[in-house]
XYZ file of C-alpha atoms in Angstrom:
646
model
C -27.277 -29.947 -67.949
C -26.694 -32.108 -71.007
C -29.056 -29.913 -73.027
C -27.093 -26.857 -71.950
C -23.829 -28.370 -73.100
C -25.197 -29.186 -76.520
C -26.598 -25.703 -76.981
C -23.341 -24.077 -75.906
C -21.591 -26.019 -78.635
C -24.070 -24.811 -81.221
C -24.403 -21.241 -79.973
C -20.851 -20.382 -79.136
C -21.210 -20.859 -75.333
C -20.584 -18.211 -72.649
C -22.316 -14.880 -73.180
C -23.529 -15.966 -76.620
C -25.701 -18.579 -74.988
C -27.239 -15.957 -72.712
C -27.981 -13.681 -75.704
C -29.575 -16.567 -77.523
C -32.167 -17.021 -74.792
C -32.443 -13.465 -73.473
C -35.649 -12.621 -75.333
C -37.377 -15.910 -74.605
C -40.769 -15.782 -72.947
C -40.525 -15.541 -69.166
C -41.866 -18.435 -67.158
C -43.336 -18.092 -63.716
C -42.291 -20.258 -60.812
C -45.716 -21.869 -60.651
C -45.579 -23.389 -64.114
C -41.887 -24.249 -64.446
C -40.551 -27.781 -64.227
C -37.316 -27.412 -62.212
C -36.908 -31.150 -61.819
C -37.147 -32.250 -65.445
C -35.583 -31.338 -68.771
C -36.579 -28.414 -70.938
C -36.905 -28.602 -74.650
C -34.607 -26.085 -76.289
C -36.422 -26.185 -79.626
C -39.476 -23.984 -79.532
C -41.516 -23.284 -76.415
C -40.674 -25.191 -73.202
C -42.729 -28.293 -72.527
C -44.851 -27.929 -69.395
C -46.032 -30.913 -67.426
C -48.821 -30.338 -64.926
C -47.560 -33.012 -62.516
C -44.015 -31.649 -62.585
C -45.368 -28.125 -62.067
C -47.276 -29.321 -59.031
C -44.081 -30.847 -57.605
C -42.202 -27.643 -58.200
C -44.850 -25.665 -56.317
C -44.813 -28.144 -53.442
C -41.040 -27.878 -53.215
C -41.417 -24.163 -52.496
C -44.288 -24.632 -50.086
C -46.888 -23.198 -52.486
C -50.379 -24.412 -53.201
C -51.498 -25.536 -56.620
C -52.600 -22.716 -58.890
C -54.541 -24.976 -61.271
C -58.018 -24.186 -60.009
C -61.399 -24.727 -61.544
C -63.498 -21.659 -62.196
C -67.216 -21.402 -61.504
C -68.049 -22.566 -65.049
C -66.018 -25.765 -64.571
C -63.177 -24.874 -66.929
C -59.553 -25.265 -65.918
C -57.746 -21.942 -65.789
C -54.312 -21.220 -64.383
C -54.237 -18.430 -61.841
C -51.480 -15.971 -62.650
C -48.786 -16.033 -59.995
C -46.338 -13.264 -59.099
C -43.919 -12.779 -61.986
C -40.675 -14.146 -60.615
C -39.200 -16.285 -63.344
C -37.171 -19.414 -63.076
C -35.073 -19.905 -66.205
C -31.884 -21.585 -65.020
C -31.021 -22.794 -68.515
C -30.562 -19.178 -69.622
C -27.079 -18.914 -68.100
C -23.794 -20.496 -69.148
C -21.913 -23.142 -67.188
C -19.390 -20.567 -65.933
C -19.927 -16.863 -65.316
C -17.368 -14.076 -65.476
C -17.740 -10.520 -64.228
C -18.737 -9.263 -67.680
C -21.353 -11.991 -68.112
C -22.664 -11.327 -64.632
C -23.066 -7.609 -65.290
C -25.297 -8.448 -68.269
C -27.301 -10.882 -66.156
C -27.724 -8.288 -63.402
C -28.945 -5.744 -65.931
C -31.506 -8.252 -67.246
C -32.636 -9.074 -63.719
C -33.174 -5.391 -62.926
C -35.239 -5.066 -66.118
C -37.335 -8.098 -65.206
C -36.062 -10.266 -68.060
C -34.761 -12.983 -65.703
C -35.655 -13.880 -62.154
C -33.744 -13.367 -58.942
C -33.375 -17.166 -58.700
C -31.505 -17.169 -62.001
C -29.260 -14.426 -60.667
C -28.557 -16.471 -57.530
C -27.527 -19.382 -59.730
C -25.210 -17.044 -61.617
C -23.718 -15.896 -58.303
C -22.988 -19.526 -57.453
C -21.156 -19.959 -60.760
C -19.333 -16.633 -60.576
C -15.585 -17.156 -60.982
C -14.268 -13.587 -60.636
C -14.459 -10.732 -58.159
C -17.014 -8.120 -59.149
C -16.108 -4.475 -59.726
C -17.199 -2.115 -56.994
C -20.049 -0.528 -58.930
C -21.484 -3.915 -59.960
C -21.220 -5.127 -56.368
C -23.220 -2.126 -55.116
C -25.853 -2.545 -57.828
C -26.167 -6.258 -57.018
C -26.968 -5.753 -53.359
C -29.287 -2.855 -54.108
C -31.216 -5.193 -56.362
C -31.207 -8.055 -53.832
C -32.382 -5.649 -51.098
C -35.697 -5.099 -52.857
C -38.542 -6.416 -50.748
C -39.947 -8.636 -53.485
C -36.553 -10.265 -53.945
C -36.037 -10.761 -50.211
C -39.377 -12.558 -50.015
C -38.259 -15.022 -52.671
C -34.854 -15.472 -51.041
C -36.305 -16.156 -47.596
C -38.768 -18.588 -49.171
C -35.938 -20.458 -50.850
C -33.968 -20.524 -47.603
C -36.742 -21.840 -45.361
C -38.531 -24.211 -47.726
C -38.626 -27.762 -46.461
C -38.260 -30.122 -49.404
C -40.600 -33.152 -49.211
C -38.828 -36.441 -48.557
C -39.788 -37.975 -51.889
C -38.358 -34.951 -53.706
C -35.211 -34.844 -51.589
C -34.216 -38.158 -53.169
C -34.377 -36.599 -56.628
C -30.835 -35.844 -57.763
C -31.605 -34.231 -61.100
C -29.592 -31.177 -62.055
C -32.455 -28.713 -61.794
C -33.479 -30.105 -58.404
C -29.949 -29.601 -57.080
C -30.027 -26.018 -58.353
C -33.298 -25.260 -56.613
C -32.640 -27.137 -53.377
C -28.915 -26.694 -52.799
C -27.321 -23.887 -54.784
C -29.817 -21.062 -54.422
C -30.379 -21.501 -50.650
C -26.618 -21.616 -50.139
C -26.142 -18.320 -51.985
C -29.070 -16.760 -50.093
C -27.542 -17.822 -46.784
C -24.190 -16.273 -47.648
C -25.780 -13.070 -48.949
C -27.983 -12.531 -45.896
C -25.375 -13.534 -43.301
C -22.124 -12.212 -44.766
C -23.367 -9.496 -47.095
C -23.542 -5.775 -46.304
C -25.439 -4.687 -43.227
C -27.988 -2.800 -45.321
C -29.554 -5.961 -46.726
C -30.159 -7.316 -43.215
C -31.510 -3.911 -42.231
C -34.199 -4.219 -44.896
C -34.905 -7.718 -43.610
C -35.228 -6.438 -40.037
C -37.647 -3.704 -41.123
C -40.015 -6.424 -42.365
C -40.822 -8.522 -39.286
C -42.886 -11.004 -41.282
C -39.733 -12.149 -43.064
C -37.822 -12.546 -39.799
C -40.726 -14.494 -38.340
C -40.613 -16.731 -41.398
C -36.983 -17.495 -40.549
C -37.851 -18.211 -36.916
C -40.779 -20.379 -37.923
C -38.355 -22.721 -39.650
C -37.292 -24.098 -36.248
C -40.899 -25.026 -35.430
C -41.189 -27.609 -38.184
C -42.912 -30.860 -37.252
C -40.312 -32.873 -39.140
C -36.682 -33.538 -38.272
C -34.610 -30.524 -39.224
C -32.355 -30.964 -42.209
C -28.756 -30.463 -41.099
C -27.611 -28.413 -44.095
C -30.698 -26.202 -44.224
C -30.497 -25.592 -40.483
C -26.912 -24.402 -40.788
C -27.956 -21.927 -43.482
C -30.961 -20.550 -41.602
C -29.044 -20.387 -38.322
C -26.253 -18.463 -39.997
C -28.726 -15.764 -41.017
C -30.345 -15.649 -37.565
C -26.878 -15.333 -35.984
C -26.190 -12.328 -38.198
C -29.559 -10.791 -37.293
C -28.826 -11.236 -33.586
C -25.410 -9.688 -34.009
C -26.685 -6.650 -35.954
C -29.958 -5.984 -34.195
C -30.272 -8.214 -31.116
C -33.083 -6.461 -29.297
C -35.540 -6.371 -32.182
C -34.711 -9.945 -33.175
C -35.231 -11.238 -29.632
C -38.520 -9.346 -29.380
C -39.759 -11.277 -32.408
C -38.580 -14.494 -30.734
C -40.443 -13.559 -27.567
C -43.677 -13.074 -29.540
C -43.602 -16.792 -30.336
C -44.267 -18.339 -26.933
C -43.163 -21.800 -28.025
C -39.949 -20.646 -29.680
C -37.523 -21.530 -26.858
C -39.222 -24.908 -26.086
C -39.093 -25.756 -29.786
C -35.406 -24.903 -29.922
C -34.689 -27.115 -26.913
C -36.498 -30.055 -28.523
C -34.209 -29.667 -31.528
C -30.910 -29.500 -29.677
C -29.888 -32.593 -31.630
C -28.919 -30.067 -34.299
C -25.575 -28.378 -33.627
C -26.632 -25.014 -35.152
C -29.638 -24.921 -32.821
C -27.422 -25.707 -29.821
C -25.205 -22.805 -30.859
C -28.162 -20.491 -31.405
C -29.579 -20.771 -27.867
C -26.511 -19.243 -26.110
C -26.368 -16.557 -28.800
C -29.700 -15.273 -27.489
C -27.866 -14.392 -24.260
C -24.819 -12.834 -25.941
C -23.533 -13.086 -29.489
C -19.846 -12.567 -28.750
C -17.271 -15.341 -28.502
C -14.153 -15.101 -26.285
C -10.687 -15.664 -27.647
C -10.161 -18.291 -24.949
C -11.654 -19.492 -21.684
C -8.946 -17.593 -19.838
C -10.580 -14.256 -20.686
C -14.327 -15.035 -20.903
C -14.854 -11.847 -22.907
C -18.268 -12.521 -24.397
C -19.088 -8.871 -24.837
C -22.303 -7.162 -23.692
C -25.277 -9.383 -22.997
C -28.589 -9.062 -24.796
C -30.875 -7.189 -22.419
C -33.980 -8.719 -23.996
C -32.505 -12.202 -24.402
C -31.542 -12.807 -20.758
C -35.121 -12.565 -19.401
C -36.410 -14.526 -22.406
C -34.250 -17.534 -21.568
C -34.873 -17.262 -17.825
C -38.657 -16.883 -18.122
C -38.801 -19.882 -20.451
C -36.993 -21.974 -17.778
C -34.508 -23.052 -20.388
C -32.437 -25.194 -17.993
C -35.498 -27.124 -16.816
C -36.504 -27.720 -20.425
C -33.006 -28.925 -21.288
C -32.927 -31.275 -18.293
C -36.299 -32.752 -19.281
C -35.188 -33.323 -22.872
C -31.907 -34.770 -21.609
C -33.748 -37.290 -19.454
C -36.176 -38.174 -22.260
C -33.333 -38.712 -24.708
C -31.473 -40.986 -22.289
C -34.577 -43.068 -21.620
C -35.263 -43.381 -25.340
C -31.646 -44.308 -26.029
C -31.797 -47.201 -23.567
C -34.435 -48.882 -25.714
C -32.978 -47.946 -29.098
C -29.655 -46.328 -29.999
C -30.757 -43.329 -32.041
C -28.301 -40.763 -33.370
C -30.761 -37.945 -32.643
C -30.908 -38.827 -28.947
C -27.137 -39.195 -28.769
C -26.685 -35.786 -30.388
C -29.238 -34.199 -28.072
C -27.443 -35.571 -25.004
C -24.108 -34.159 -26.162
C -25.416 -30.788 -27.361
C -27.777 -30.070 -24.466
C -24.978 -30.385 -21.929
C -22.727 -28.100 -23.984
C -25.584 -25.605 -24.293
C -25.849 -25.384 -20.492
C -22.104 -24.791 -20.292
C -22.175 -22.018 -22.914
C -25.024 -20.139 -21.211
C -23.461 -20.483 -17.749
C -20.133 -19.069 -18.899
C -21.919 -16.041 -20.298
C -23.933 -15.597 -17.100
C -20.950 -15.836 -14.743
C -18.956 -13.349 -16.845
C -21.740 -10.729 -16.728
C -21.453 -8.094 -14.036
C -24.645 -7.751 -11.964
C -26.740 -4.754 -12.963
C -26.474 -1.839 -10.557
C -27.049 1.888 -10.628
C -23.337 2.463 -11.137
C -23.126 0.545 -14.422
C -26.555 1.004 -16.052
C -29.452 3.448 -16.215
C -32.372 0.999 -15.964
C -35.113 1.441 -13.410
C -34.941 -0.516 -10.179
C -37.568 -3.129 -11.045
C -35.992 -3.955 -14.395
C -32.531 -4.245 -12.817
C -33.963 -6.614 -10.233
C -35.518 -8.708 -12.980
C -32.249 -8.818 -14.938
C -30.239 -9.882 -11.884
C -32.760 -12.591 -11.040
C -32.510 -13.821 -14.620
C -28.716 -13.897 -14.371
C -28.942 -15.992 -11.217
C -31.383 -18.373 -12.881
C -29.024 -18.836 -15.850
C -25.938 -19.383 -13.674
C -25.777 -23.045 -12.606
C -23.474 -22.090 -9.739
C -26.418 -20.193 -8.234
C -29.205 -22.448 -9.578
C -27.685 -25.945 -9.892
C -30.848 -28.065 -9.656
C -31.264 -28.689 -13.394
C -27.635 -29.643 -13.964
C -27.702 -31.895 -10.911
C -30.800 -33.578 -12.322
C -28.854 -34.286 -15.498
C -25.991 -35.682 -13.395
C -28.425 -37.974 -11.559
C -29.756 -39.229 -14.891
C -26.204 -40.005 -15.979
C -25.394 -41.823 -12.731
C -28.542 -43.923 -12.953
C -27.843 -44.858 -16.552
C -24.174 -45.673 -15.876
C -24.946 -49.223 -14.762
C -26.819 -49.994 -17.998
C -24.702 -48.078 -20.485
C -21.166 -49.319 -21.040
C -20.228 -46.092 -22.818
C -21.778 -43.943 -20.067
C -22.470 -41.303 -22.635
C -24.830 -39.122 -20.612
C -22.612 -39.221 -17.513
C -19.584 -38.321 -19.614
C -21.414 -35.354 -21.158
C -22.478 -33.890 -17.789
C -19.131 -34.441 -16.072
C -17.332 -32.762 -18.972
C -19.625 -29.755 -18.638
C -19.030 -29.495 -14.877
C -15.267 -29.582 -15.447
C -15.530 -26.949 -18.178
C -17.501 -24.471 -16.075
C -15.267 -25.029 -13.038
C -12.198 -24.434 -15.175
C -13.860 -21.342 -16.660
C -14.569 -20.069 -13.149
C -10.957 -20.659 -12.120
C -9.622 -18.914 -15.236
C -12.194 -16.124 -15.187
C -11.289 -15.165 -11.622
C -7.834 -14.293 -12.995
C -9.028 -12.792 -16.284
C -7.143 -9.836 -17.698
C -10.500 -8.092 -18.259
C -11.304 -6.174 -15.079
C -15.087 -6.369 -15.412
C -15.015 -10.091 -16.196
C -12.736 -10.735 -13.237
C -15.031 -8.744 -10.988
C -18.106 -10.629 -12.194
C -16.562 -14.090 -11.774
C -15.170 -13.297 -8.337
C -18.660 -12.293 -7.194
C -20.075 -15.731 -8.062
C -21.182 -17.760 -5.049
C -20.117 -21.398 -5.422
C -21.769 -22.659 -2.231
C -25.124 -23.779 -3.731
C -23.366 -25.647 -6.535
C -20.780 -27.249 -4.260
C -23.405 -28.327 -1.733
C -25.466 -30.066 -4.410
C -22.427 -31.664 -6.032
C -21.189 -32.831 -2.624
C -24.380 -34.839 -2.159
C -23.370 -36.909 -5.214
C -19.915 -37.819 -3.830
C -21.051 -41.235 -2.462
C -22.493 -42.237 -5.838
C -19.432 -40.974 -7.696
C -17.042 -42.785 -5.336
C -19.053 -46.004 -5.640
C -18.659 -45.783 -9.401
C -14.902 -45.418 -9.018
C -14.691 -48.483 -6.781
C -16.244 -50.757 -9.415
C -12.855 -51.726 -10.800
C -11.204 -52.392 -7.438
C -10.787 -55.995 -6.254
C -11.691 -57.036 -2.773
C -8.035 -57.726 -1.984
C -5.646 -54.838 -1.548
C -3.455 -54.263 -4.626
C 0.285 -54.783 -4.427
C 2.863 -52.373 -5.659
C 4.816 -55.018 -7.554
C 1.800 -56.117 -9.638
C 1.552 -54.237 -12.891
C -1.998 -53.688 -14.135
C -2.659 -53.698 -17.867
C -6.381 -53.009 -17.477
C -7.826 -49.646 -18.467
C -9.400 -47.313 -15.953
C -11.609 -45.549 -18.491
C -11.932 -41.910 -19.498
C -15.201 -41.397 -17.613
C -13.625 -42.346 -14.281
C -10.687 -40.066 -15.002
C -13.118 -37.216 -15.662
C -14.898 -37.948 -12.383
C -11.584 -37.804 -10.515
C -10.733 -34.551 -12.275
C -14.043 -33.134 -11.080
C -13.342 -34.323 -7.520
C -10.028 -32.422 -7.542
C -12.006 -29.185 -7.388
C -13.887 -30.459 -4.317
C -10.594 -31.337 -2.617
C -9.534 -27.744 -3.262
C -12.790 -26.045 -2.137
C -12.960 -27.908 1.209
C -16.237 -26.691 2.610
C -17.221 -28.510 5.785
C -20.118 -30.461 4.222
C -18.038 -31.488 1.226
C -15.175 -32.729 3.416
C -17.611 -34.769 5.487
C -18.900 -36.445 2.329
C -15.366 -37.129 1.069
C -14.356 -38.706 4.372
C -17.565 -40.693 4.823
C -17.348 -42.045 1.265
C -13.672 -42.997 1.705
C -12.827 -41.077 -1.437
C -9.110 -40.490 -0.590
C -8.604 -44.198 0.085
C -10.357 -45.089 -3.166
C -8.177 -42.770 -5.214
C -4.977 -44.157 -3.725
C -6.070 -47.741 -4.291
C -6.786 -46.883 -7.918
C -3.288 -45.411 -8.183
C -1.728 -48.612 -6.868
C -3.731 -50.734 -9.284
C -3.251 -48.556 -12.371
C 0.338 -47.570 -11.644
C 1.113 -46.904 -15.322
C -1.713 -44.420 -15.803
C 0.126 -41.089 -15.741
C -3.121 -39.092 -16.001
C -4.344 -40.768 -12.818
C -0.985 -40.043 -11.158
C -1.290 -36.354 -12.002
C -4.877 -36.087 -10.735
C -4.032 -37.893 -7.484
C -1.041 -35.595 -6.939
C -3.282 -32.574 -7.488
C -5.810 -33.925 -4.965
C -3.095 -34.468 -2.359
C -1.536 -31.048 -2.932
C -4.936 -29.339 -2.684
C -5.733 -31.220 0.534
C -2.409 -30.334 2.195
C -2.596 -26.671 1.201
C -6.238 -26.230 2.202
C -7.581 -25.055 5.511
C -9.430 -28.211 6.573
C -7.567 -30.293 9.151
C -9.741 -33.408 8.982
C -8.850 -34.015 5.347
C -5.122 -33.854 6.134
C -5.576 -36.339 8.951
C -7.325 -38.787 6.622
C -4.489 -38.679 4.099
C -1.826 -39.138 6.800
C -3.513 -41.681 9.090
C -6.160 -43.531 7.063
C -4.394 -43.596 3.695
C -0.962 -43.769 5.393
C 0.317 -41.496 2.685
C 3.732 -40.818 4.223
C 4.418 -44.502 4.784
C 3.198 -45.401 1.285
C 5.382 -42.752 -0.342
C 8.409 -44.002 1.589
C 7.814 -47.591 0.484
C 7.316 -46.536 -3.118
C 10.565 -44.550 -3.027
C 12.511 -47.481 -1.573
C 11.071 -49.774 -4.228
C 11.967 -47.247 -6.921
C 15.601 -47.174 -5.689
C 15.880 -50.949 -6.028
C 14.588 -50.856 -9.641
C 16.697 -49.630 -12.511
C 16.342 -49.362 -16.267
C 17.712 -52.886 -16.741
C 15.019 -54.464 -14.603
C 12.108 -55.899 -16.590
C 9.669 -54.783 -13.887
C 10.204 -51.061 -14.324
C 8.190 -48.461 -12.461
C 6.493 -45.405 -13.878
C 5.921 -43.193 -10.849
C 9.331 -41.839 -9.800
C 8.219 -38.313 -10.724
C 4.981 -38.770 -8.808
C 6.849 -39.863 -5.671
C 9.109 -36.825 -5.822
C 6.154 -34.507 -6.407
C 4.125 -35.860 -3.473
C 7.185 -36.045 -1.225
C 7.899 -32.387 -1.944
C 4.295 -31.492 -1.040
C 4.554 -33.474 2.196
C 7.870 -31.832 3.078
C 6.386 -28.400 2.527
C 3.421 -29.304 4.704
C 5.620 -30.644 7.516
C 7.772 -27.498 7.501
C 4.758 -25.214 7.487
C 3.037 -27.263 10.167
C 5.995 -26.926 12.553
C 5.771 -23.148 12.456
C 2.030 -23.221 13.101
C 1.094 -23.235 16.764
C -2.312 -24.795 16.045
C -0.938 -27.374 13.613
C -1.502 -31.086 13.881
C 1.023 -33.474 15.439
C 2.375 -35.293 12.376
C 4.679 -37.559 14.392
C 1.779 -38.785 16.514
C -0.336 -39.491 13.405
C 2.239 -41.393 11.354
C 4.706 -42.578 13.992
C 8.260 -41.457 14.625
C 9.748 -44.339 12.646
C 7.748 -43.535 9.511
C 8.498 -39.828 9.799
C 12.215 -40.496 10.193
C 12.305 -42.780 7.142
C 10.342 -40.261 5.080
C 12.649 -37.374 5.901
C 15.569 -39.393 4.515
C 14.167 -39.138 1.003
C 16.685 -36.805 -0.732
C 14.095 -34.492 -2.178
C 16.508 -31.560 -2.147
C 19.145 -33.447 -4.167
C 16.506 -34.580 -6.649
C 15.292 -31.016 -7.075
C 18.853 -29.881 -7.812
C 19.168 -32.510 -10.528
C 15.789 -31.555 -11.941
C 16.696 -27.880 -11.938
C 19.979 -28.652 -13.688
C 18.143 -30.568 -16.390
C 15.934 -27.554 -17.035
C 18.908 -25.282 -17.773
C 19.337 -24.848 -21.535
C 22.555 -25.646 -23.337
C 25.211 -23.045 -22.539
C 23.814 -22.405 -19.074
C 21.970 -19.216 -20.030
C 18.184 -18.932 -19.913
C 16.466 -17.841 -23.079
C 15.031 -14.307 -22.560
C 11.276 -14.048 -22.752
C 10.017 -12.279 -25.836
C 7.633 -9.421 -25.311
C 6.693 -9.117 -28.977
C 5.940 -11.542 -31.754
C 8.897 -13.406 -33.218
C 7.668 -12.361 -36.643
C 8.460 -8.752 -35.792
C 12.065 -9.642 -34.991
C 12.449 -11.636 -38.186
C 10.989 -8.912 -40.393
C 13.249 -6.562 -42.383
C 14.073 -3.412 -40.475
C 12.523 -1.163 -43.101
C 9.239 -3.098 -43.122
C 6.458 -1.982 -40.815
C 4.164 -4.748 -39.573
C 0.593 -3.928 -38.713
């Protein structure tokens, strides 16, 4: 770069520098030294060792071969030049037009043009833009661009920070990635019509070495665009490589790879989890993932990574644990939001529809939960040895995400999505998750002392985010209330455990909210045994009455303040609603017999109605008039009347 600066000073810089070198002899990529300096006086100095490094950096073999007579002759390589010093430090649209003209005439290489695109500081005119992409769409140029994008730089050369090395290794691949992913569709169409180039992109993920994070982002970006433009043909090329999906799973430590796997199912992304609008699924991609047993492969890699992490904390294993769980979640959300294939909504033959529906079931963890449950077991087993409980946290977060997506998707504004989610059968998933309730409850009881906690004792200890996530997951089981799940909850003393945790961590408002949700779900649900446990075993009504009486005795001036007044009111309101509804039910349970007449009488004295009036009054805005709900954007109301917003 220093040589360039000196020459710009002597030659006028800018376009004058380009004219100065325009007629210089063209070098080929096999004999250039991109990692050293060039001599600007006379012919460039060529170093055989540097030329060999340059060839290795682009994955090429040495072209210095001995002929049959023993003499050393250089085999002529394809004429794509590499003359990065021929361009100025900054490029304007006028300079670039001259460079493009020279590239089309063969005076400079496509790599030089890519460097100029990196330095371009102005928007190109429309005609120049069209000419540029026509030139880049030539097959010979695409071959060079794909080679630059997928070349794995040797480790010893990656440490080289010379200017020319940065140009070759960082700038050009970046420009190629942006051109192929965000450029016009026509350039990707030419790429798709040459399967060998697409296979070269896919082969990048089969490297024996650890994938470079930046290069993987660039290659993945192009593959994403190919899947979005032409999913069926791209997936067919993936299917030709039998080890493609297993190789992707082994490299889930890379975030772009973890994002690529769900894209094989469907390339769309929903605006939010409340809609689950992923768009149409990839007909070829769904069987590809199912036939490869992608969930089993992910579970195996998850277990291997956790075992390896126990011996040595490696960032690759940590990343794989996090990304593999998220990958399962992303695929499941796509599968549950896809309507089963039937004669009414597709024109496939019967056998293919059957295969597609079986693949959907295999990729929906609600229908096929064994792999995810295996990952949960790995996390539970590792919880005793790992203070961070990283693997358990990752799996529990995924279970919460897919359950929340199911809950939201069943109310989606998209009719087809709502129909698909409502047809999902949760029984297999809930049955398998219910078998883990004893282990999950035992983990929650770790922090409880042998003696019963007292209300007046304030706990400053921390419950931990993992335990909170476990309780959040159990809330869904309290709401589902299948017979087997309720039996496990009762046998494991899960309600008692949750209430004891509430008494110990009385200042944890997240725990208060989750416990209130569990109680509300239990009282609203159809299972009678669960209600009896809360009323008789936990003594919920008596406990709420005592907490309310203690709250009345405490005021803001007392040093021992309490933090659960709102929780008491919320649970008392739920209990009142249950008692009222239970009286009108002929087959209801006898609450007075369960809790005792004295406890019931004391509980009914809690002025829940008066508290609700005060709460309602506090919600009224100033002036006593509710603010009307807006049906359009506030920006439309603030805009001038003569302005039309699009």
